[in-house]
Amino acid sequence: MKNNYSYQEALEASERISWRIKDIIGGEKRLDFSKPFMPESLAQVSTLSFLSPEEKRTLNQVRGHEYLAMFGLVEEFILPYVVEHARPKLSGDDYRVRALLQFAGEEAKHIHLFKTFRHNFEAGFGSKCAFIGPAEDIRNFVLSHSPLGVGIAVLHIEWITLRHYIEGVRDNQDLDPQFKSLLKHHWLEESQHTKLDTLIVEDLAAKASEKEVDQAFQEYAEIGGFIDEGIKQQAEFDVEAFVSATGRNLAKSERAEMNEAVLKGMRWTYLGTGMTHPNFLATVEQIKPEARAQIEQMAPAFC
Ligand SMILES: [Fe+2]
Ligand SMILES: [Fe+2]
């Protein structure tokens, strides 16, 4: 079914919503380390029966740090992608020009927002949490693909931020209010990005040949595979961060179990929630029904 998204409607919603970073974090507004940061649906630490409640909370917070870093990282390639898409379209439809520039401006603000939260986390957590990178290499790898391939991957990312908030955070009263506020404010603006990126992807797909569409879906799978490789490395970093934060001596089997739980949680957070998102799949189906079937076939490995 065709959506009724428009550049004008997205721009007007964005102008109504607009918020400032200093309204969310800084000064008296700090992360509260006595509370979890991530909803259990994403963190997936409760099954680790050998951990105390405090240790589960620490691992949850480690995953919170990873979420901040991961979104900081993906926004690093979304920003140039949107700017490049907008560049040849700077005249003509005024609403489109303004909506695309607003989209880019918001992603630049989100990079700053996630960085600010990360600094706040590092100041309060008490020990180091490593993160994959360097961001520049990851950005260069992703942007080496065709605009349609990158656009589909970006659309996946935009939809997952909505799902994370709506399904796990909005009605959750246990989470740290500051972290919850971050996810809420991100969701508010990402709600427009999902629509704008759908319009971008539809525009690119309408101009693409059958071969280019096939290539784009292959690239989407490649980018997903690349992210999954990063996730595997990051799961080990998260376990290491937990060990240095708690000083806990994990038995070999406990370490393996923790690694598996973190990996499963990360795969669901960053891959499964997008690959099974009904609106993402609806756009994919509109472009190529077989591609939807393929994604649905791959999805269970990440759910
Ligand atoms: Fe964002
Ligand atoms: Fe976005």
CSV table of C-alpha atoms in Angstrom, one decimal, residues 22-232:
chain,number,residue,atom,x,y,z
A,22,LYS,CA,20.8,21.5,26.7
A,23,ASP,CA,17.1,20.8,27.4
A,24,ILE,CA,17.9,17.1,27.7
A,25,ILE,CA,21.4,16.7,29.2
A,26,GLY,CA,23.9,18.9,31.1
A,27,GLY,CA,24.0,20.8,34.4
A,28,GLU,CA,21.7,19.1,36.9
A,29,LYS,CA,20.5,16.7,34.2
A,30,ARG,CA,22.8,13.7,34.6
A,31,LEU,CA,22.5,10.0,34.1
A,32,ASP,CA,21.4,8.1,37.3
A,33,PHE,CA,23.6,5.0,37.7
A,34,SER,CA,21.2,3.5,40.3
A,35,LYS,CA,18.8,2.7,37.4
A,36,PRO,CA,19.0,0.7,34.2
A,37,PHE,CA,19.3,2.6,30.9
A,38,MET,CA,18.1,0.1,28.4
A,39,PRO,CA,14.7,-1.8,28.3
A,40,GLU,CA,15.1,-5.5,28.9
A,41,SER,CA,13.7,-6.2,25.4
A,42,LEU,CA,16.9,-4.8,24.0
A,43,ALA,CA,19.4,-5.4,26.8
A,44,GLN,CA,18.5,-9.1,27.3
A,45,VAL,CA,20.5,-9.5,30.5
A,46,SER,CA,17.9,-10.9,32.8
A,47,THR,CA,18.5,-14.6,31.8
A,48,LEU,CA,22.0,-14.5,33.2
A,49,SER,CA,21.2,-16.2,36.4
A,50,PHE,CA,24.7,-16.1,37.8
A,51,LEU,CA,24.6,-12.3,38.0
A,52,SER,CA,23.3,-10.3,41.0
A,53,PRO,CA,20.7,-7.6,40.4
A,54,GLU,CA,23.4,-5.0,40.6
A,55,GLU,CA,25.6,-6.8,38.1
A,56,LYS,CA,22.7,-7.1,35.7
A,57,ARG,CA,22.2,-3.4,36.0
A,58,THR,CA,25.9,-2.7,35.3
A,59,LEU,CA,25.7,-4.9,32.2
A,60,ASN,CA,22.5,-3.1,31.2
A,61,GLN,CA,24.4,0.2,31.5
A,62,VAL,CA,27.3,-1.2,29.5
A,63,ARG,CA,24.8,-1.9,26.7
A,64,GLY,CA,23.4,1.6,27.2
A,65,HIS,CA,26.9,3.0,26.5
A,66,GLU,CA,27.2,0.7,23.4
A,67,TYR,CA,23.8,2.1,22.2
A,68,LEU,CA,25.0,5.7,22.5
A,69,ALA,CA,28.2,4.8,20.6
A,70,MET,CA,26.4,2.8,18.0
A,71,PHE,CA,24.0,5.5,17.2
A,72,GLY,CA,26.8,8.1,17.2
A,73,LEU,CA,28.5,5.9,14.7
A,74,VAL,CA,25.6,5.3,12.3
A,75,GLU,CA,24.6,8.9,12.3
A,76,GLU,CA,28.2,9.6,11.1
A,77,PHE,CA,27.3,8.0,7.7
A,78,ILE,CA,23.6,9.1,7.6
A,79,LEU,CA,24.6,12.8,7.8
A,80,PRO,CA,26.9,12.8,4.6
A,81,TYR,CA,24.4,10.5,2.9
A,82,VAL,CA,21.5,13.0,3.4
A,83,VAL,CA,23.7,16.0,2.5
A,84,GLU,CA,24.9,14.3,-0.8
A,85,HIS,CA,21.3,13.5,-1.6
A,86,ALA,CA,20.1,17.1,-1.0
A,87,ARG,CA,23.0,18.7,-2.9
A,88,PRO,CA,21.6,18.3,-6.5
A,89,LYS,CA,18.1,19.2,-5.3
A,90,LEU,CA,18.8,22.7,-3.9
A,91,SER,CA,16.3,24.4,-6.1
A,92,GLY,CA,12.7,23.4,-7.2
A,93,ASP,CA,10.5,22.1,-4.5
A,94,ASP,CA,11.0,24.5,-1.6
A,95,TYR,CA,9.5,22.1,1.0
A,96,ARG,CA,11.8,19.3,-0.2
A,97,VAL,CA,15.0,21.5,0.0
A,98,ARG,CA,14.0,22.6,3.5
A,99,ALA,CA,12.9,19.2,4.7
A,100,LEU,CA,16.2,17.5,3.5
A,101,LEU,CA,18.4,20.2,5.1
A,102,GLN,CA,16.4,19.9,8.3
A,103,PHE,CA,16.9,16.1,8.2
A,104,ALA,CA,20.7,16.7,7.9
A,105,GLY,CA,20.7,19.3,10.6
A,106,GLU,CA,18.9,17.0,13.0
A,107,GLU,CA,21.3,14.1,12.3
A,108,ALA,CA,24.2,16.5,13.1
A,109,LYS,CA,22.4,17.5,16.3
A,110,HIS,CA,21.9,13.8,17.2
A,111,ILE,CA,25.7,13.1,16.7
A,112,HIS,CA,26.3,15.9,19.1
A,113,LEU,CA,23.6,14.6,21.5
A,114,PHE,CA,24.9,11.0,21.6
A,115,LYS,CA,28.5,12.3,22.1
A,116,THR,CA,27.3,14.5,25.0
A,117,PHE,CA,25.5,11.5,26.6
A,118,ARG,CA,28.6,9.4,26.1
A,119,HIS,CA,30.8,12.0,27.9
A,120,ASN,CA,28.2,12.1,30.7
A,121,PHE,CA,28.3,8.3,30.9
A,122,GLU,CA,32.1,8.2,31.0
A,123,ALA,CA,32.2,10.7,33.8
A,124,GLY,CA,29.9,8.7,36.0
A,125,PHE,CA,30.4,5.0,35.2
A,126,GLY,CA,33.9,4.8,36.7
A,127,SER,CA,35.6,2.5,34.2
A,128,LYS,CA,36.3,2.4,30.5
A,129,CYS,CA,34.0,0.9,27.9
A,130,ALA,CA,35.6,0.1,24.5
A,131,PHE,CA,33.8,0.6,21.2
A,132,ILE,CA,34.5,-0.6,17.7
A,133,GLY,CA,35.8,1.8,15.1
A,134,PRO,CA,37.3,3.9,13.8
A,135,ALA,CA,34.1,5.6,12.7
A,136,GLU,CA,35.7,7.0,9.6
A,137,ASP,CA,36.5,3.6,8.2
A,138,ILE,CA,33.0,2.4,8.9
A,139,ARG,CA,31.5,5.5,7.2
A,140,ASN,CA,33.8,5.1,4.2
A,141,PHE,CA,32.8,1.4,3.8
A,142,VAL,CA,29.1,2.1,4.0
A,143,LEU,CA,29.2,5.1,1.7
A,144,SER,CA,31.2,3.1,-0.9
A,145,HIS,CA,27.8,1.5,-1.9
A,146,SER,CA,25.2,2.8,-4.3
A,147,PRO,CA,22.9,5.6,-2.9
A,148,LEU,CA,19.9,3.2,-3.1
A,149,GLY,CA,21.7,0.5,-1.2
A,150,VAL,CA,22.8,2.9,1.5
A,151,GLY,CA,19.3,4.5,1.5
A,152,ILE,CA,17.7,1.1,2.3
A,153,ALA,CA,20.2,0.5,5.1
A,154,VAL,CA,19.4,4.0,6.5
A,155,LEU,CA,15.7,3.4,6.2
A,156,HIS,CA,16.2,0.2,8.3
A,157,ILE,CA,18.1,2.3,11.0
A,158,GLU,CA,15.4,5.1,11.0
A,159,TRP,CA,12.6,2.6,11.7
A,160,ILE,CA,14.5,0.8,14.5
A,161,THR,CA,14.8,3.9,16.6
A,162,LEU,CA,11.0,4.3,16.5
A,163,ARG,CA,10.5,0.7,17.5
A,164,HIS,CA,13.0,0.8,20.3
A,165,TYR,CA,11.1,3.7,21.9
A,166,ILE,CA,7.6,2.6,21.3
A,167,GLU,CA,8.0,-1.0,22.3
A,168,GLY,CA,10.5,-0.9,25.1
A,169,VAL,CA,10.7,2.6,26.5
A,170,ARG,CA,7.6,4.7,26.3
A,171,ASP,CA,5.6,2.9,29.0
A,172,ASN,CA,8.7,1.8,31.0
A,173,GLN,CA,8.8,3.4,34.4
A,174,ASP,CA,12.0,1.7,35.6
A,175,LEU,CA,14.6,3.3,33.3
A,176,ASP,CA,16.8,6.3,34.2
A,177,PRO,CA,14.7,9.4,33.2
A,178,GLN,CA,17.6,11.0,31.4
A,179,PHE,CA,18.3,8.0,29.2
A,180,LYS,CA,14.6,7.7,28.6
A,181,SER,CA,14.4,11.3,27.6
A,182,LEU,CA,17.2,10.8,25.1
A,183,LEU,CA,15.3,8.0,23.4
A,184,LYS,CA,12.1,9.9,23.4
A,185,HIS,CA,13.6,13.0,21.9
A,186,HIS,CA,15.5,11.0,19.3
A,187,TRP,CA,12.2,9.1,18.5
A,188,LEU,CA,10.4,12.5,18.0
A,189,GLU,CA,12.7,13.6,15.2
A,190,GLU,CA,13.4,10.2,13.8
A,191,SER,CA,9.6,9.9,13.2
A,192,GLN,CA,10.1,12.4,10.4
A,193,HIS,CA,13.3,10.8,9.1
A,194,THR,CA,11.5,7.5,8.5
A,195,LYS,CA,9.1,9.4,6.2
A,196,LEU,CA,11.8,11.4,4.5
A,197,ASP,CA,14.1,8.4,3.9
A,198,THR,CA,11.1,6.5,2.5
A,199,LEU,CA,10.6,9.3,0.0
A,200,ILE,CA,14.3,9.3,-0.8
A,201,VAL,CA,14.4,5.6,-1.3
A,202,GLU,CA,11.2,5.6,-3.5
A,203,ASP,CA,12.7,8.4,-5.6
A,204,LEU,CA,16.0,6.5,-6.1
A,205,ALA,CA,14.2,3.2,-6.8
A,206,ALA,CA,11.9,4.8,-9.4
A,207,LYS,CA,14.9,5.9,-11.3
A,208,ALA,CA,16.9,2.6,-10.9
A,209,SER,CA,17.1,-0.2,-13.4
A,210,GLU,CA,16.2,-3.8,-12.4
A,211,LYS,CA,19.9,-4.6,-12.1
A,212,GLU,CA,20.5,-1.5,-9.9
A,213,VAL,CA,17.6,-2.5,-7.6
A,214,ASP,CA,19.1,-6.1,-7.3
A,215,GLN,CA,22.5,-4.6,-6.6
A,216,ALA,CA,21.0,-2.3,-3.9
A,217,PHE,CA,19.4,-5.2,-2.0
A,218,GLN,CA,22.7,-7.1,-2.2
A,219,GLU,CA,24.4,-4.1,-0.8
A,220,TYR,CA,21.8,-3.8,2.0
A,221,ALA,CA,22.7,-7.4,2.9
A,222,GLU,CA,26.4,-6.6,2.7
A,223,ILE,CA,26.1,-3.6,5.0
A,224,GLY,CA,24.0,-5.7,7.4
A,225,GLY,CA,26.8,-8.4,7.3
A,226,PHE,CA,29.4,-5.7,8.0
A,227,ILE,CA,27.4,-4.4,11.0
A,228,ASP,CA,27.0,-8.0,12.3
A,229,GLU,CA,30.8,-8.4,12.2
A,230,GLY,CA,31.1,-5.3,14.2
A,231,ILE,CA,28.5,-6.5,16.6
A,232,LYS,CA,30.5,-9.7,17.3
